[in-house]
Short mmCIF file of C-alpha atoms in Angstrom, two decimals:
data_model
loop_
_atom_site.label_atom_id
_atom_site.label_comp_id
_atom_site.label_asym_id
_atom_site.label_seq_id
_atom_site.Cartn_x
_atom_site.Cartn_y
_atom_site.Cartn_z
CA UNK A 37 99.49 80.62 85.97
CA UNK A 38 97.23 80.38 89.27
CA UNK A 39 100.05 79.12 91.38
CA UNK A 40 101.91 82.42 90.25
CA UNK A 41 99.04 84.94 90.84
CA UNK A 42 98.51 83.02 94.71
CA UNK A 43 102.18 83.89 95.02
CA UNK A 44 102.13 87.43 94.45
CA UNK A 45 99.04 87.81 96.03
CA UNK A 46 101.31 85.87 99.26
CA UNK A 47 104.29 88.06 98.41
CA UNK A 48 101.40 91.22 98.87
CA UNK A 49 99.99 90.35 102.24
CA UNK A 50 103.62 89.71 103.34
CA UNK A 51 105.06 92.77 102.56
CA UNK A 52 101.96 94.87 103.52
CA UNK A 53 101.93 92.74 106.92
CA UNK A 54 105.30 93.64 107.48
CA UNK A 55 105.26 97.30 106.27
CA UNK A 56 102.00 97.73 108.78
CA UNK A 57 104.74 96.59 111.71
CA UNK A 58 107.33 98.99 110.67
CA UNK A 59 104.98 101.82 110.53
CA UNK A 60 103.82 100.69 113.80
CA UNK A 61 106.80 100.69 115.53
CA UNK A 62 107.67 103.60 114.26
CA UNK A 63 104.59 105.89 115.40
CA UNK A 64 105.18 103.99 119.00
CA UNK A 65 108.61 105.33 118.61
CA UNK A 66 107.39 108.90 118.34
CA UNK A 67 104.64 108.93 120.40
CA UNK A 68 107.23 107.75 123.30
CA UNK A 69 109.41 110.63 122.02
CA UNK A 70 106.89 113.20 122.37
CA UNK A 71 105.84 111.78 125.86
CA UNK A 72 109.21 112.33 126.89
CA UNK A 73 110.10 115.77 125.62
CA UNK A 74 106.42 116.91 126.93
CA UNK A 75 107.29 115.44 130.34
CA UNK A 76 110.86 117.30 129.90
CA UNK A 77 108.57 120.24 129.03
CA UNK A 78 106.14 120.37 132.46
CA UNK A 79 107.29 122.33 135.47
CA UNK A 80 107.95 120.80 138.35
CA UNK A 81 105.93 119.90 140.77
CA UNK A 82 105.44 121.21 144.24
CA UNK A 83 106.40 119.15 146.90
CA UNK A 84 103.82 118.27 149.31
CA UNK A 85 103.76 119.33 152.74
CA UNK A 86 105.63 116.96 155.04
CA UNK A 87 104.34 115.41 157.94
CA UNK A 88 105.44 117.39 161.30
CA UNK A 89 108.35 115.66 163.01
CA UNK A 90 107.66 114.17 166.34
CA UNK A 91 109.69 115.32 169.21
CA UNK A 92 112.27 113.21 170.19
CA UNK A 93 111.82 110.80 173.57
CA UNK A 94 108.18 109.88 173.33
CA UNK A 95 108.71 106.48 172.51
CA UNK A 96 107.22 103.97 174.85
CA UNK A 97 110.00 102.71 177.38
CA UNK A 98 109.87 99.10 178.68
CA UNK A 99 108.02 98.48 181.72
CA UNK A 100 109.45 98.96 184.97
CA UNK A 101 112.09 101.08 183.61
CA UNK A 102 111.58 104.74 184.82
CA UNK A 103 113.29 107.84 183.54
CA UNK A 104 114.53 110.18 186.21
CA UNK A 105 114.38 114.01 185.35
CA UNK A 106 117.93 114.31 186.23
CA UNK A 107 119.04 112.38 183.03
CA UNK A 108 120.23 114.18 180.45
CA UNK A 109 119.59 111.74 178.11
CA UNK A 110 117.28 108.81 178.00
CA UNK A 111 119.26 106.73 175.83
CA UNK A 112 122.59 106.76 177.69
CA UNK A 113 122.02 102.91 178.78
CA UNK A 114 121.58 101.99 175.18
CA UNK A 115 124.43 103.69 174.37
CA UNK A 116 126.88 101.98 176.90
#
């Protein structure tokens, strides 16, 4: 008789073990659901103000390399 009363008592704690996962999983199911559709839900945001753009041709030349005023463009020696 005691063997069968520590069984269901066993049978018990496994069953309420595993019912206390399912319910688990289930409120981190909704709670991820509701993060979701809230995050759905909030306006955008503003974008942030982007940095000013530096002019083009201040970037530090080699040395002894000088750029003459008549060039049109400093780059042309890269580019052939």
């Amino acid at each position: 008789m005691l063997s069968l009363v520590t069984a269901a008592e066993q049978q018990y704690r496994h069953e309420t073990m595993w019912r206390d996962r399912e319910l688990a999983l289930l409120r981190s199911i909704r709670a991820r659901r509701e993060s979701q559709a809230a995050a759905l839900a909030a306006p955008a945001v503003a974008p942030t103000q982007a940095a000013p753009a530096r002019p083009r041709g201040v970037w530090a030349r080699p040395i002894g390399v000088h750029a003459a005023a008549a060039d049109a463009c400093p780059t042309a020696c890269a580019i052939a």
